[in-house]
mmCIF file of C-alpha atoms and ligand atoms in Angstrom:
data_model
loop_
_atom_site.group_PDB
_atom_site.id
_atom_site.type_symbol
_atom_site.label_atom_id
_atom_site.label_comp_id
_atom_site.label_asym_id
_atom_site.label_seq_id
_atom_site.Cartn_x
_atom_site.Cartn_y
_atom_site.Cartn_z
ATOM 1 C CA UNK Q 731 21.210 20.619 8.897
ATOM 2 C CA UNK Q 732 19.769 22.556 11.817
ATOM 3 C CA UNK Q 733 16.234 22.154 13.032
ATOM 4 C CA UNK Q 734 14.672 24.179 15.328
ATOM 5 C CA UNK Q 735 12.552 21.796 17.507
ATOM 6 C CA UNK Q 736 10.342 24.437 18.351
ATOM 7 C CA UNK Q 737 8.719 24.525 14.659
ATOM 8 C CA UNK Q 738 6.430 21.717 13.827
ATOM 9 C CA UNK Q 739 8.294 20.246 11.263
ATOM 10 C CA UNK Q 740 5.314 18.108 9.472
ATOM 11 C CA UNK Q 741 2.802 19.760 7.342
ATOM 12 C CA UNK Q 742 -0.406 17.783 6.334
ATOM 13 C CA UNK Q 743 -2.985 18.840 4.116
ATOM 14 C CA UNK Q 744 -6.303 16.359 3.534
ATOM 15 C CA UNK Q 745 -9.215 17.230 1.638
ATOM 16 C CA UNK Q 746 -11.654 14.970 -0.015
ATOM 17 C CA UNK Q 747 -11.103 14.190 -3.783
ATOM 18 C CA UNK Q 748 -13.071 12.090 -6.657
ATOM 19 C CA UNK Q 749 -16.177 10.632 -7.100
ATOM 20 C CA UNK Q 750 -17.200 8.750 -4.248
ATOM 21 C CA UNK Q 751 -14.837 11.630 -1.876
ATOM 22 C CA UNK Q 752 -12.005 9.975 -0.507
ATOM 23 C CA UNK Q 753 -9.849 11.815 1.576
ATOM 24 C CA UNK Q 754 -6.584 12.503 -0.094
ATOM 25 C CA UNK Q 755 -3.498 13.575 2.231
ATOM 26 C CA UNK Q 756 -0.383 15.735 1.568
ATOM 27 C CA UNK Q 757 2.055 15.025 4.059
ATOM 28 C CA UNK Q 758 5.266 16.658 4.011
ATOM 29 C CA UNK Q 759 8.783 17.558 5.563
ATOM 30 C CA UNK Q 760 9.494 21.500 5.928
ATOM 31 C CA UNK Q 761 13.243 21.325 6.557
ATOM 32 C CA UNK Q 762 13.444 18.474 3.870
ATOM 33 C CA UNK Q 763 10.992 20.133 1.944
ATOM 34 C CA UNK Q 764 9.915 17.231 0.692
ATOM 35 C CA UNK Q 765 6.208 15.329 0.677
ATOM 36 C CA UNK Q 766 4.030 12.214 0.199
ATOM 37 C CA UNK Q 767 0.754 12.232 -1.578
ATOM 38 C CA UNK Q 768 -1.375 9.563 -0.060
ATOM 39 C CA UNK Q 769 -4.588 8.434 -2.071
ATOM 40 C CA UNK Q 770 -4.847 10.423 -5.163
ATOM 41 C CA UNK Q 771 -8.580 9.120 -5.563
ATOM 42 C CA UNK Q 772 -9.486 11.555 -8.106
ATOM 43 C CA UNK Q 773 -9.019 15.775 -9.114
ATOM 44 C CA UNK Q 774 -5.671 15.838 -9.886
ATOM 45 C CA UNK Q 775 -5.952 19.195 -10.684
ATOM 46 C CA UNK Q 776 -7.077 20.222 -7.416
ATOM 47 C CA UNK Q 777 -4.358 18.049 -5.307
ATOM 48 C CA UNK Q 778 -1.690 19.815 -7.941
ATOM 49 C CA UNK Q 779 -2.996 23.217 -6.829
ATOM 50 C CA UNK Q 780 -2.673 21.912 -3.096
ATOM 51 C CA UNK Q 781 0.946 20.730 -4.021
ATOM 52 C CA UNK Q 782 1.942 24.024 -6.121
ATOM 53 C CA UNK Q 783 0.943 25.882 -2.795
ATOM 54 C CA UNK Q 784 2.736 23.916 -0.611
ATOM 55 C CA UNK Q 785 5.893 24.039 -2.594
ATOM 56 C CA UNK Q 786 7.249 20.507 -1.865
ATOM 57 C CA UNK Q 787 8.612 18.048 -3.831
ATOM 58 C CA UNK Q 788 7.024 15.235 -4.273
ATOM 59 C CA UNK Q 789 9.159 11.740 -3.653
ATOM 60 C CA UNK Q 790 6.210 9.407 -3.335
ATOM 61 C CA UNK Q 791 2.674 9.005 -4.007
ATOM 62 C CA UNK Q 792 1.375 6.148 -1.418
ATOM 63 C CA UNK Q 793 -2.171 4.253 -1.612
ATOM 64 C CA UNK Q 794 -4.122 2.627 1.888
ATOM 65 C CA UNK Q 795 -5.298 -0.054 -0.777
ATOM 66 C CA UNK Q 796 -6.597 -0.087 -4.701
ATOM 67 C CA UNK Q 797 -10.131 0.743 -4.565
ATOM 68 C CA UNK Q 798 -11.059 3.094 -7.163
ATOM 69 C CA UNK Q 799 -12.128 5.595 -5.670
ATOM 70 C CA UNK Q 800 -8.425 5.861 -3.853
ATOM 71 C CA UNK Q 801 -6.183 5.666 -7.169
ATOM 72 C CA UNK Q 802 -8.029 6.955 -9.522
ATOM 73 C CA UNK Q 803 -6.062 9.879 -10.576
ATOM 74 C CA UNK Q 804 -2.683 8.049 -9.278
ATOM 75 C CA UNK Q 805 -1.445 7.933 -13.040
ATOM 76 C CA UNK Q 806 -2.007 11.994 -13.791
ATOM 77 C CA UNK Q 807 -0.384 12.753 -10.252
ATOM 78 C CA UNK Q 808 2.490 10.904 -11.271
ATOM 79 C CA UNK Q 809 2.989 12.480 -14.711
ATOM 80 C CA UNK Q 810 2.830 15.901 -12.903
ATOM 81 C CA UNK Q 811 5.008 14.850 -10.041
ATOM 82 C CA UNK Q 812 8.133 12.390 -11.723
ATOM 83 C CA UNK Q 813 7.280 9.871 -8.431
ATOM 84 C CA UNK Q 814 7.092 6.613 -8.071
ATOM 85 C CA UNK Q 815 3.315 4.962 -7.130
ATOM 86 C CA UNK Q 816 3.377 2.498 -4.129
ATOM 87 C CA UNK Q 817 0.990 -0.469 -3.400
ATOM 88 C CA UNK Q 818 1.335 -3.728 -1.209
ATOM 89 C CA UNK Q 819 1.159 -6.243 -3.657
ATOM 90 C CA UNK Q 820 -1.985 -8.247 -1.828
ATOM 91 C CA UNK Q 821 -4.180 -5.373 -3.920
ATOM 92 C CA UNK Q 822 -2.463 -6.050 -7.325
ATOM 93 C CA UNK Q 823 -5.565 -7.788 -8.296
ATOM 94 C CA UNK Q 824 -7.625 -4.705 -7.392
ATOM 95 C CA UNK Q 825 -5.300 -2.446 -9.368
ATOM 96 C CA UNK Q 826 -5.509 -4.321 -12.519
ATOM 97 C CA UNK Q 827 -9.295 -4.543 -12.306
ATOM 98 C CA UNK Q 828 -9.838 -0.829 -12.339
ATOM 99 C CA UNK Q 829 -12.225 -0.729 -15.252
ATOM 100 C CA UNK Q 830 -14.370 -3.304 -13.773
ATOM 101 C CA UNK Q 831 -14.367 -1.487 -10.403
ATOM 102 C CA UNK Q 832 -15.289 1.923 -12.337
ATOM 103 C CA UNK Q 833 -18.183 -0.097 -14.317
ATOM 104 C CA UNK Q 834 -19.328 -1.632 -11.198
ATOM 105 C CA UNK Q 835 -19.615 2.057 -9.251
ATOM 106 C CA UNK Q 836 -20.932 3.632 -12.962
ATOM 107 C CA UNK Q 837 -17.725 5.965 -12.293
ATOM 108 C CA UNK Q 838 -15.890 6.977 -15.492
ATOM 109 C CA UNK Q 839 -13.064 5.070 -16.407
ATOM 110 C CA UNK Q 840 -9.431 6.392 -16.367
ATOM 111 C CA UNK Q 841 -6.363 4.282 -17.260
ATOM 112 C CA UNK Q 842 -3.635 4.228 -14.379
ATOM 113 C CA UNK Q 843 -0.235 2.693 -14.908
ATOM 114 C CA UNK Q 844 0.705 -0.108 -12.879
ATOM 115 C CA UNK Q 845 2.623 0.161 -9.524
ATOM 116 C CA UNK Q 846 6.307 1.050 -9.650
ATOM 117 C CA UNK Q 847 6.930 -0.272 -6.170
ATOM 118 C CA UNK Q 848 5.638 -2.858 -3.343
ATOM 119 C CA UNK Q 849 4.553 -1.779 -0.198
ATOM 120 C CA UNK Q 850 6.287 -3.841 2.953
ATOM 121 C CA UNK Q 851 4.697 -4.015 6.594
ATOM 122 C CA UNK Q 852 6.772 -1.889 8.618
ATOM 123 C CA UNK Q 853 8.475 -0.378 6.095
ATOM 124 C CA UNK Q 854 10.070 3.542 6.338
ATOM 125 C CA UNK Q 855 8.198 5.683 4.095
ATOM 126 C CA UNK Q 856 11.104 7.830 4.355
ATOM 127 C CA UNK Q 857 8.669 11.013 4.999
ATOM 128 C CA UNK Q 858 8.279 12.630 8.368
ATOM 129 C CA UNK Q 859 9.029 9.493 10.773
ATOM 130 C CA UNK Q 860 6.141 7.388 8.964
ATOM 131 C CA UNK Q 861 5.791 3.615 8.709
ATOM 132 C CA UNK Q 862 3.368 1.209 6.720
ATOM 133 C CA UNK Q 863 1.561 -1.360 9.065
ATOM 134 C CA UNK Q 864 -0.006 -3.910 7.388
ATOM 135 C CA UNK Q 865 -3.848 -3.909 8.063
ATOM 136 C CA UNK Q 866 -5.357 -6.345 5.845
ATOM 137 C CA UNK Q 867 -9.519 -7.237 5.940
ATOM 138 C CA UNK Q 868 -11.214 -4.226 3.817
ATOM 139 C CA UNK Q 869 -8.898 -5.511 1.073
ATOM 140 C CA UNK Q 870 -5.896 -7.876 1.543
ATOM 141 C CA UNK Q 871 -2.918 -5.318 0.406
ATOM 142 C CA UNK Q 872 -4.762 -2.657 3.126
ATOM 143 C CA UNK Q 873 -2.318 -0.111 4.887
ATOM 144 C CA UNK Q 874 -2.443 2.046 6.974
ATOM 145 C CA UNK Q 875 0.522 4.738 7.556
ATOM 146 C CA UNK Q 876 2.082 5.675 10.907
ATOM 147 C CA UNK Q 877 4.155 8.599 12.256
ATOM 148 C CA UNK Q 878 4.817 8.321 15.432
ATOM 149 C CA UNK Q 879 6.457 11.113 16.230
ATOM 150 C CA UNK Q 880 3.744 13.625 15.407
ATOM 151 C CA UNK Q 881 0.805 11.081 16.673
ATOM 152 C CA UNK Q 882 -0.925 10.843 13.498
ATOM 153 C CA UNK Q 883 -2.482 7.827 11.584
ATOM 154 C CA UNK Q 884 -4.460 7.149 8.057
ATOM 155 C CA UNK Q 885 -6.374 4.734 8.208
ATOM 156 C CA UNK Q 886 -7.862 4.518 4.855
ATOM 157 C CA UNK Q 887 -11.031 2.246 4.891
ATOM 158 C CA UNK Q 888 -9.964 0.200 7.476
ATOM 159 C CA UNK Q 889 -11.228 2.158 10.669
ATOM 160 C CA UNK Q 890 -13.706 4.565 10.434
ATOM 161 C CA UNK Q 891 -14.822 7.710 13.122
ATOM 162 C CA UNK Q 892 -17.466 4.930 14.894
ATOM 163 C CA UNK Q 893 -17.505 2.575 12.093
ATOM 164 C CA UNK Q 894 -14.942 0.400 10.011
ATOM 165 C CA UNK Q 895 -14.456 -0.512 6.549
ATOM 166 C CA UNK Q 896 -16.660 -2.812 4.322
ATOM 167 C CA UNK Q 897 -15.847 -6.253 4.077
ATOM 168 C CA UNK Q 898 -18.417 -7.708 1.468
ATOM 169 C CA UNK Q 899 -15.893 -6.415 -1.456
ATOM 170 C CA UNK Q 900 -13.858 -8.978 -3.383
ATOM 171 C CA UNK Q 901 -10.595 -9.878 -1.041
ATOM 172 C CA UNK Q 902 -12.143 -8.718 1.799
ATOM 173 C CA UNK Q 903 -12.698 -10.574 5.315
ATOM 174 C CA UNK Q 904 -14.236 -9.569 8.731
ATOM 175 C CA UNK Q 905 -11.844 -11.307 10.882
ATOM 176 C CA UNK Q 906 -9.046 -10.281 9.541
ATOM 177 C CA UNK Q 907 -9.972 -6.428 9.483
ATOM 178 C CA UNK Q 908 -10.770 -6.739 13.207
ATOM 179 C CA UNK Q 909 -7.504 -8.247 14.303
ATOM 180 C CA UNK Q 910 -5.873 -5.613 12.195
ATOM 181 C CA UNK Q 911 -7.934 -3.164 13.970
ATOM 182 C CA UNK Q 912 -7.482 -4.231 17.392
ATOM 183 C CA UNK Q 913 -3.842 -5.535 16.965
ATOM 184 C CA UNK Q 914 -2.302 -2.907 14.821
ATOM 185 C CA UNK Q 915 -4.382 0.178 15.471
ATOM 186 C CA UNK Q 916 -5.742 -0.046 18.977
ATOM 187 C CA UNK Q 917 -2.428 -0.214 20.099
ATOM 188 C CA UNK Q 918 -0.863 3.006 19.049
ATOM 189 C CA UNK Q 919 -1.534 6.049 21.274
ATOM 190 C CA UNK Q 920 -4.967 7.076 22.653
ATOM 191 C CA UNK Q 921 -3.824 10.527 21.545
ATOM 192 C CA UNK Q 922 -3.442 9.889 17.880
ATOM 193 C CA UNK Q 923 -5.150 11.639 15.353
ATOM 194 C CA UNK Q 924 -7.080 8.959 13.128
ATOM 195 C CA UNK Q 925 -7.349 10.523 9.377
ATOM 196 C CA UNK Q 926 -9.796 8.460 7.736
ATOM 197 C CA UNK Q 927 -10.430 6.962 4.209
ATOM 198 C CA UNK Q 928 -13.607 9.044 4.013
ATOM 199 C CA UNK Q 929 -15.216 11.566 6.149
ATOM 200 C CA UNK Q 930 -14.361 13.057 9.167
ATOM 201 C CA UNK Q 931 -11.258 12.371 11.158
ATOM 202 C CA UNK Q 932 -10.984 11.211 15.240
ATOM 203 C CA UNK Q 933 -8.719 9.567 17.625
ATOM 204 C CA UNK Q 934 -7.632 6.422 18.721
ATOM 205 C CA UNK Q 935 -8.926 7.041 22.204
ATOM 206 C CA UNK Q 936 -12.118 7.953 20.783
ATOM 207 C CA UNK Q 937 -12.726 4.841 18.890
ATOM 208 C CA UNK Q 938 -11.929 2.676 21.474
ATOM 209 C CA UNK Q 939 -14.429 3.801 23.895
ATOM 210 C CA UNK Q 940 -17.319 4.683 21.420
ATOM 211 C CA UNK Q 941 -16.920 2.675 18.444
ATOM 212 C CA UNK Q 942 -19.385 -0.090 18.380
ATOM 213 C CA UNK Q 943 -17.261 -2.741 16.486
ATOM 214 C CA UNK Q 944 -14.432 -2.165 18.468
ATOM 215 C CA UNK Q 945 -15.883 -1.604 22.149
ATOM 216 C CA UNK Q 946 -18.556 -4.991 22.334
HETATM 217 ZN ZN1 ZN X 1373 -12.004 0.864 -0.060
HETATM 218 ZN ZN1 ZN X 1374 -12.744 4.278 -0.114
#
């Protein structure tokens, strides 16, 4: 297959979905024309509109961690896409509490079927160049998704724009978020665009200069 380098090949759609608004990414492959769903948190009618008008296939749908408010619609996705659901296996415990997490956050609950596959550090997500890095702390099975070659990173709730993700949660740990922070993320280029796990988006650069847990 040919590929004109000239065309951006990656196409990335995120908009905030469910309940507590996570922000839901469609990344995909135009000469593939093929795409990744990362944290279906919630509307799955309105990320199956999103998909419809991107007209990709679907071959995974990908979650930063199991927080409710991130999988939440994982299991209607699936049924309207045929693909597999992807977790590291550090949040299985997460997962399989969903219904206390929805009681907890007085967020209706949804059934979601379990995982079909683990998420690996470092492992291809076989979409657009990207890679999982393990970035454990906000929960232990955190990720956070890599592609290098278009200088783009989700974060989910591990790094925030001038904040970072909670830590008083079952599983999760200070420490360990900020040497994922500082040894996974604040290594990648100052360049990158940082897609967050809720509101707006920023750069790596950005958040090493003005980010307060980071820069102290
Ligand atoms: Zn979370
Ligand atoms: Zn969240």
């Amino acid at each position: 297959m040919t590929h004109d380098e000239t065309t951006p090949r990656l196409i990335r759609k995120t908009f905030p979905v469910g309940p507590l608004q996570c922000n839901c990414s469609i990344i995909g492959d135009l000469v593939l024309k093929q795409a990744i769903i990362v944290d279906p948190g919630g509307d799955a009618q309105k990320i199956m509109a999103q998909v419809d008008e991107m007209g990709l296939k679907i071959c995974a749908i990908v979650h930063t961690h199991a927080h409710l408010d991130h999988i939440l619609a994982a299991g209607e996705i699936k049924k309207a896409t045929g693909a597999p659901l992807f977790l590291h296996q550090g949040d299985q415990f997460l997962w399989d509490s969903l219904e206390d997490q929805c009681r907890m956050f007085g967020v209706p609950y949804q059934a979601v079927p379990g995982p079909d596959e683990w998420l690996h550090d470092d492992q291809d997500l076989n979409c657009c160049g990207g890679v999982t890095l393990h970035t454990p702390g906000h929960t232990p099975g955190s990720m956070s998704f890599w592609f290098a070659d278009h200088q783009l990173l989700i974060a989910g709730d591990t790094l925030f724009r001038r904040s970072i993700g909670r830590t008083d949660f079952p599983g999760g740990d200070f420490k360990t978020i900020m040497t994922s922070i500082k040894e996974r993320l604040m290594v990648l280029d100052e360049e990158a665009i940082v897609i967050t796990g809720h509101g707006p988006a920023t750069t790596i650069g950005e958040e090493l200069r003005e980010n307060p847990f980071i820069n102290s």
